[in-house]
Coordinates of C-alpha atoms and ligand atoms in Angstrom, one line a residue:
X1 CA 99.9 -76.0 -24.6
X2 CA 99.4 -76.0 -20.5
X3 CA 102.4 -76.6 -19.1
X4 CA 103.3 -78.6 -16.1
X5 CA 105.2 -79.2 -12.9
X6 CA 105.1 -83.1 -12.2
X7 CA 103.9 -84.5 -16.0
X8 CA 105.0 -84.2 -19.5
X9 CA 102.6 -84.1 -22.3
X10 CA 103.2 -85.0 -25.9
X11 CA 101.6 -86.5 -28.9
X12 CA 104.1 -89.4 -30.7
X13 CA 102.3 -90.9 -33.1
X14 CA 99.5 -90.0 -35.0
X15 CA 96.6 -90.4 -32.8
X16 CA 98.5 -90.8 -29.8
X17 CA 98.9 -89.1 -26.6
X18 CA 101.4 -89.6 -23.8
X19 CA 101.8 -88.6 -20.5
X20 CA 104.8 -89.4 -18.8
X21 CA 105.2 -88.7 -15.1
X22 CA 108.2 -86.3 -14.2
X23 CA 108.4 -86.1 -10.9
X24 CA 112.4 -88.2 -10.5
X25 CA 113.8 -87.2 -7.1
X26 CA 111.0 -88.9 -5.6
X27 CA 110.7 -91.7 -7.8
X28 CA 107.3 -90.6 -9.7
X29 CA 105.3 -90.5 -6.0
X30 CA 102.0 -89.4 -6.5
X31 CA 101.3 -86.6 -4.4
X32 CA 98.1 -84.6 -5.0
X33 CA 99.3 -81.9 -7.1
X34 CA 100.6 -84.6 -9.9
X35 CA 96.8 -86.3 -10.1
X36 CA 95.7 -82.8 -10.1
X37 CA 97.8 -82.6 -13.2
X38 CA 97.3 -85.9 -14.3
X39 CA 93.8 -85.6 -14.5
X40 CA 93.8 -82.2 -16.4
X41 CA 96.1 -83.7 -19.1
X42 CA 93.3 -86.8 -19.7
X43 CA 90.5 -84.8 -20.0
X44 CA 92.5 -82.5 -22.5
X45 CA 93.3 -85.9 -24.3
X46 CA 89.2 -86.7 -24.0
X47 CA 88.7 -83.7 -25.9
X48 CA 91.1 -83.4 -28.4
X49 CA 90.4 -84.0 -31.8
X50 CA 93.5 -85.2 -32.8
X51 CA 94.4 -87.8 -29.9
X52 CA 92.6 -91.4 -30.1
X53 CA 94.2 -93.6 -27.4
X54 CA 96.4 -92.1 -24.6
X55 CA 100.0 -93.9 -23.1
X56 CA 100.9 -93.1 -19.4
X57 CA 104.0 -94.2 -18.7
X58 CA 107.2 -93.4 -15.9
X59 CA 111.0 -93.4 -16.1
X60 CA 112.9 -96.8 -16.8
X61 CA 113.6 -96.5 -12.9
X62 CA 110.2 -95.7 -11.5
X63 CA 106.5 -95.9 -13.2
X64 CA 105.3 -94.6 -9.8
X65 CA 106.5 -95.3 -6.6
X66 CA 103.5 -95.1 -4.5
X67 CA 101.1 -92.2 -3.5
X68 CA 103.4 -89.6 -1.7
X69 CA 104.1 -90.9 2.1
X70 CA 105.8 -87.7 3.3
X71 CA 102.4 -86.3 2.4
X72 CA 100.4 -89.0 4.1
X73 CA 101.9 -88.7 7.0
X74 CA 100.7 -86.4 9.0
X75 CA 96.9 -86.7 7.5
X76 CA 94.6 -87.5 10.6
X77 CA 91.6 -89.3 9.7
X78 CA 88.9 -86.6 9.7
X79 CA 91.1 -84.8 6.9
X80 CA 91.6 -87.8 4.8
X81 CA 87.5 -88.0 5.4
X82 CA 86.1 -85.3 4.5
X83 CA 88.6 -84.5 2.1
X84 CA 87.8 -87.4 0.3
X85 CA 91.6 -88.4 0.6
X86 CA 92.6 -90.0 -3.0
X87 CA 89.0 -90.3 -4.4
X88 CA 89.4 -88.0 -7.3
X89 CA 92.0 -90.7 -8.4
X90 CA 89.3 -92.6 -9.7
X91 CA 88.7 -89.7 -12.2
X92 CA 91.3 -91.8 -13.8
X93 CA 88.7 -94.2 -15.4
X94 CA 86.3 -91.9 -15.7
X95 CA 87.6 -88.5 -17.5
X96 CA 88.9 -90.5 -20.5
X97 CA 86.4 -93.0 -22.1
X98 CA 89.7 -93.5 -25.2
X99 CA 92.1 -96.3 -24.1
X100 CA 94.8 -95.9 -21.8
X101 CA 97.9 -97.9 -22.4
X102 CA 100.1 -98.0 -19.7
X103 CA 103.8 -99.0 -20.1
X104 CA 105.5 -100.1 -16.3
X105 CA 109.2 -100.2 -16.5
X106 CA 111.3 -100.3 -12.9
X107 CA 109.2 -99.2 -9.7
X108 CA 104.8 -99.5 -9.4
X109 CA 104.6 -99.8 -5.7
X110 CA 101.5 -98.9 -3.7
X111 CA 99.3 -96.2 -5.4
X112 CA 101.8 -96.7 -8.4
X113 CA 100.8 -100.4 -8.7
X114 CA 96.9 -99.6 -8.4
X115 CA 97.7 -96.5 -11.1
X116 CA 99.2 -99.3 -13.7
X117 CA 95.8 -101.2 -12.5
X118 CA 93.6 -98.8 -13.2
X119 CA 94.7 -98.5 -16.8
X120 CA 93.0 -100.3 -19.7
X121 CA 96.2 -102.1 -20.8
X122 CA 99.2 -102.9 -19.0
X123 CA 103.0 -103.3 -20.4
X124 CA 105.7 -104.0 -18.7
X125 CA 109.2 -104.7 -18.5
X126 CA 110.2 -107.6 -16.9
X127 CA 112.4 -106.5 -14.5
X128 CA 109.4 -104.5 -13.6
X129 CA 109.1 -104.3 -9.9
X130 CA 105.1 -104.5 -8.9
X131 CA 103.9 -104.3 -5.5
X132 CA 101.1 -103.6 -2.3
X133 CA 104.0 -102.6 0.2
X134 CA 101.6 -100.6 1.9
X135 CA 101.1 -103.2 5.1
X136 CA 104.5 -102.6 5.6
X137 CA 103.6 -98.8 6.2
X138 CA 100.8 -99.4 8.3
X139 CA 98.0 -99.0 6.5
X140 CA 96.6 -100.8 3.6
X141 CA 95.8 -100.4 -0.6
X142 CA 93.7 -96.9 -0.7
X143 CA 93.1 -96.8 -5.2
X144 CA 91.6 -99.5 -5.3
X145 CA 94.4 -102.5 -5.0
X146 CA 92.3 -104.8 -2.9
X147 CA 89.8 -104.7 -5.6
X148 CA 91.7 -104.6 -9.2
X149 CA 94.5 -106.8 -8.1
X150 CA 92.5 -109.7 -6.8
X151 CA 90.4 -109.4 -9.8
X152 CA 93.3 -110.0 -11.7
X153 CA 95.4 -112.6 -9.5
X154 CA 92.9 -114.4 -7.7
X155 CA 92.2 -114.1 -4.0
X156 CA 95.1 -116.1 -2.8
X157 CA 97.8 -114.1 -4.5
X158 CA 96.3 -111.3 -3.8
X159 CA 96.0 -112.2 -0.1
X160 CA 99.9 -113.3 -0.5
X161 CA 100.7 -110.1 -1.8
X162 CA 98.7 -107.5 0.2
X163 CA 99.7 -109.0 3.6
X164 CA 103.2 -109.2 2.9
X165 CA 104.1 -106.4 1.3
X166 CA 106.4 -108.5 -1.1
X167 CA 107.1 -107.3 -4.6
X168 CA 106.5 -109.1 -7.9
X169 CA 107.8 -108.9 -11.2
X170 CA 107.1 -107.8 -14.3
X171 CA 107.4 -111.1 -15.6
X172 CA 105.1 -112.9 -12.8
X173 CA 102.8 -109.8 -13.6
X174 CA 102.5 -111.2 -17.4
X175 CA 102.4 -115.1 -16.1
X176 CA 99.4 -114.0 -13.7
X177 CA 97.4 -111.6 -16.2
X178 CA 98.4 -108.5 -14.5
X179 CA 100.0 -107.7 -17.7
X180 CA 98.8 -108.2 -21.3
X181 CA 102.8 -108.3 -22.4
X182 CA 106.0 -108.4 -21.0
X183 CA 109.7 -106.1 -22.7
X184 CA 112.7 -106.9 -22.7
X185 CA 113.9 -103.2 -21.9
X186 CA 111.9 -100.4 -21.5
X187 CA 113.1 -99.2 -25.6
X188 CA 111.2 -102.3 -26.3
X189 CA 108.5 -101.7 -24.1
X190 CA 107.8 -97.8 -25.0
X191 CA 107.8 -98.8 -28.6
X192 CA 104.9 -101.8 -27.6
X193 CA 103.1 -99.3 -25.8
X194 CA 102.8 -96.9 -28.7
X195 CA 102.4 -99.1 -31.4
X196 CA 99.4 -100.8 -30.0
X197 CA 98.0 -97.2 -28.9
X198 CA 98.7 -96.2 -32.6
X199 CA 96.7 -99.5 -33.6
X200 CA 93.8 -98.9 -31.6
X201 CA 93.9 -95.3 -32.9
X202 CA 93.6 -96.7 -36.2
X203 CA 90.2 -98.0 -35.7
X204 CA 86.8 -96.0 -35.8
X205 CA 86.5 -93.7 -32.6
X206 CA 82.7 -94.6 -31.8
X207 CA 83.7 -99.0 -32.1
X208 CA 86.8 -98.2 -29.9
X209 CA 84.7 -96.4 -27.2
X210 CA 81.9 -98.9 -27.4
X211 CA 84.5 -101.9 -26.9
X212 CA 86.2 -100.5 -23.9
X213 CA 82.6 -99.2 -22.6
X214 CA 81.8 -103.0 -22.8
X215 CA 85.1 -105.0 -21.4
X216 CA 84.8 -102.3 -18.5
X217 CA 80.9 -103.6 -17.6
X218 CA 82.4 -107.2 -17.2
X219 CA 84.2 -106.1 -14.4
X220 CA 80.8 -104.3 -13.1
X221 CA 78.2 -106.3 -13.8
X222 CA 76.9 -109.9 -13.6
X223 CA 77.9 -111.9 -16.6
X224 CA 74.1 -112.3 -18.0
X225 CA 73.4 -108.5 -17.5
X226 CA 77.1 -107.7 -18.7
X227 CA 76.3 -110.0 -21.9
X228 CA 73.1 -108.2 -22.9
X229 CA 74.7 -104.8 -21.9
X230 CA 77.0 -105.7 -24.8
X231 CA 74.0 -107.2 -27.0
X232 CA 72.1 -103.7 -26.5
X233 CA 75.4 -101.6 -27.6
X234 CA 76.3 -104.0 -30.3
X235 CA 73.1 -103.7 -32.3
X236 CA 73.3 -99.6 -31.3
X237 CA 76.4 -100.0 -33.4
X238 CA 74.4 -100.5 -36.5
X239 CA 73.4 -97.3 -36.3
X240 CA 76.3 -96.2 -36.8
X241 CA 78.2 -95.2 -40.2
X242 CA 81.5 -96.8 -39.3
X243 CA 79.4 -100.3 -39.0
X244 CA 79.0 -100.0 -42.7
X245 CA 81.8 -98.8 -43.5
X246 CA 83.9 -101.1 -42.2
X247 CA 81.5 -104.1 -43.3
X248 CA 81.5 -102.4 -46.8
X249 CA 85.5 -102.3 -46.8
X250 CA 85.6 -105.9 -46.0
X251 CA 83.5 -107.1 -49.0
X252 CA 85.3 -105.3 -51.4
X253 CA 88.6 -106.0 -50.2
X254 CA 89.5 -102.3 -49.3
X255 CA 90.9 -100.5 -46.7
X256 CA 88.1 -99.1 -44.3
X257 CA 88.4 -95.3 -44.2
X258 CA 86.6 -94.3 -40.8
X259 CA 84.1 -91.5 -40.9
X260 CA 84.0 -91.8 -36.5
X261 CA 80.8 -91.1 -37.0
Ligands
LIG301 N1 106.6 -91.1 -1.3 C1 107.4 -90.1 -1.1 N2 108.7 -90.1 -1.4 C2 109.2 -91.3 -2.0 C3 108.4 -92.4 -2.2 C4 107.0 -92.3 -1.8 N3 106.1 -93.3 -2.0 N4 109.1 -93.3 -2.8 C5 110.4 -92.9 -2.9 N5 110.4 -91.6 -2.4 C6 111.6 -90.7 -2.4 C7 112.5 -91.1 -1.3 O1 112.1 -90.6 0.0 C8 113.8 -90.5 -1.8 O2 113.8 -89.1 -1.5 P1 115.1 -88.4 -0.8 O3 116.2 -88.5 -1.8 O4 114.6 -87.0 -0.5 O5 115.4 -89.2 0.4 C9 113.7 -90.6 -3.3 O6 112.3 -90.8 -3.6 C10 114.5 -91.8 -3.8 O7 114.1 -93.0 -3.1 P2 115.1 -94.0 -2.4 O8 116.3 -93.3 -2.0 O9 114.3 -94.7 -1.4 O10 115.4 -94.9 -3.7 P3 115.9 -96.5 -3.6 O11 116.3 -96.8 -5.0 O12 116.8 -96.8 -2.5 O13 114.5 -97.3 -3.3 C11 112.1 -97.8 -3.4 C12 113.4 -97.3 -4.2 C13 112.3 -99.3 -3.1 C14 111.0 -97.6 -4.4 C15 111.9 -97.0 -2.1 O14 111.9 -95.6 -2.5 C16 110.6 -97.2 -1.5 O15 110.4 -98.2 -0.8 N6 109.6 -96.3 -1.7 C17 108.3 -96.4 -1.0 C18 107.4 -97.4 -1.7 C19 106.1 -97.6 -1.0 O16 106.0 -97.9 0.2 N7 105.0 -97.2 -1.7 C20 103.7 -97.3 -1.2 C21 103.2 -96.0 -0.7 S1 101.7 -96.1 0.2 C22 100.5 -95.9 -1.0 O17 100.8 -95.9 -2.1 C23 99.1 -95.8 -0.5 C24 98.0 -96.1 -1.5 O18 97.6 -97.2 -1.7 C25 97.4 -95.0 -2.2

């Protein structure tokens, strides 16, 4: 196994993989090098064989803290430019096309936020601490928190919380639909995160793909497109043996054993 400076990689449960950001003296910040690393340890999850649905999680102090401001700081803007300053974050949603769980307990401020937001699900404690503080720095969301966090909140909270720079909870961030569920400590919350990943990686490979594929066009696409997008891939899944397997199971009141093809 690669090893690495900033992440720790391990595998749970059956099916699962975990990446848990390592980086404690500065609070999980995301400087290059750790979504360098982040990034290499999802595709590695895309291709393994063994690994079905993938949890990214922090410390119980700090999910993430924000992309790395000591970094930031001196970057002028033709370096951020044509560097392409924080695009390959986005890699993100695109190397793995298996569900990322991610499980926020204590800090997700700037970049760390948008990180949590960029995952398929998000867990969190409720003493969670959530935030855009980046206004505060002088600058504004740069991964995409203008975008995913007003499609989650609304544009009024999202204005609220961009331009002031104030923090929200964990438990506001399961109220507003930031967050699919809310822990009482982060034991309780690592233990969510992994059992759902286990459930999902439970189910046949090619349905699980095809369902995040489609939930991920509704965010795309206009909802008549989006619907027949999912129409199209929904009758492409009766081409597929797990359709019949699973349909099979059902009728004779057995336990579907998936053939992910
Ligand atoms: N970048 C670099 N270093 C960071 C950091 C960050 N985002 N956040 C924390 N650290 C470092 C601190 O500098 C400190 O290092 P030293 O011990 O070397 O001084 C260490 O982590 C511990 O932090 P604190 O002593 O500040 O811990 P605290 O418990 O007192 O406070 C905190 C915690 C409220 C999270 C505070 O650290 C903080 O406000 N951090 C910055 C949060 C922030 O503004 N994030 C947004 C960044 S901009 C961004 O992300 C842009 C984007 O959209 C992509």
């Amino acid at each position: 196994r690669r090893s690495y400076e900033y992440i720790e990689v391990s595998e749970p449960r059956p099916g699962v993989g975990q990446v848990t950001l390592n980086r404690p003296k500065a609070l999980n910040a995301l400087c290059s090098p750790l979504i360098a690393e982040l990034n290499t340890a999802l595709r590695s999850f895309q291709a393994s064989p063994t690994v079905a649905a993938v949890v990214l999680t922090g410390s119980e102090r700090a999910f993430a803290a924000g992309a790395d401001i000591k970094e930031m700081a001196p970057l002028t803007f033709s370096e951020a430019y044509t560097n392409s300053f924080i695009e390959s974050w986005s890699e993100l949603t695109t190397a793995l096309k298996k569900p990322l769980v991610a499980a926020v307990s204590g800090h997700a401020l700037g970049g760390g936020c948008e990180l949590a937001l960029m995952a398929d699900v998000l867990y969190c404690t409720a003493s969670a601490n959530f935030g855009q503080p980046e206004i505060r720095l002088g600058t504004i969301p740069g991964a995409g928190g203008s975008q995913r966090l007003t499609r989650a909140v609304g544009k009024s909270k999202a204005m609220e919380l961009i331009l002031t720079g104030k923090s929200f909870s964990g438990e506001e961030a399961e109220r507003w639909g930031v967050a699919a569920r809310v822990f009482p400590s982060y034991e309780a919350l690592m233990e969510g995160a992994l059992g759902t990943a286990e459930t999902i990686a439970g189910y046949s490979k090619v349905a699980v793909q095809a369902a995040k594929e489609v939930v991920n066009k509704s965010q795309d696409l206009p909802l008549r497109d989006g619907v027949e997008y999912e129409r199209r891939l929904f009758h492409a899944l009766f081409g597929s043996q797990d359709q019949k397997i699973g349909m099979k199971a059902f009728a004779e009141k057995k336990k579907a054993e998936w053939s992910h093809q």
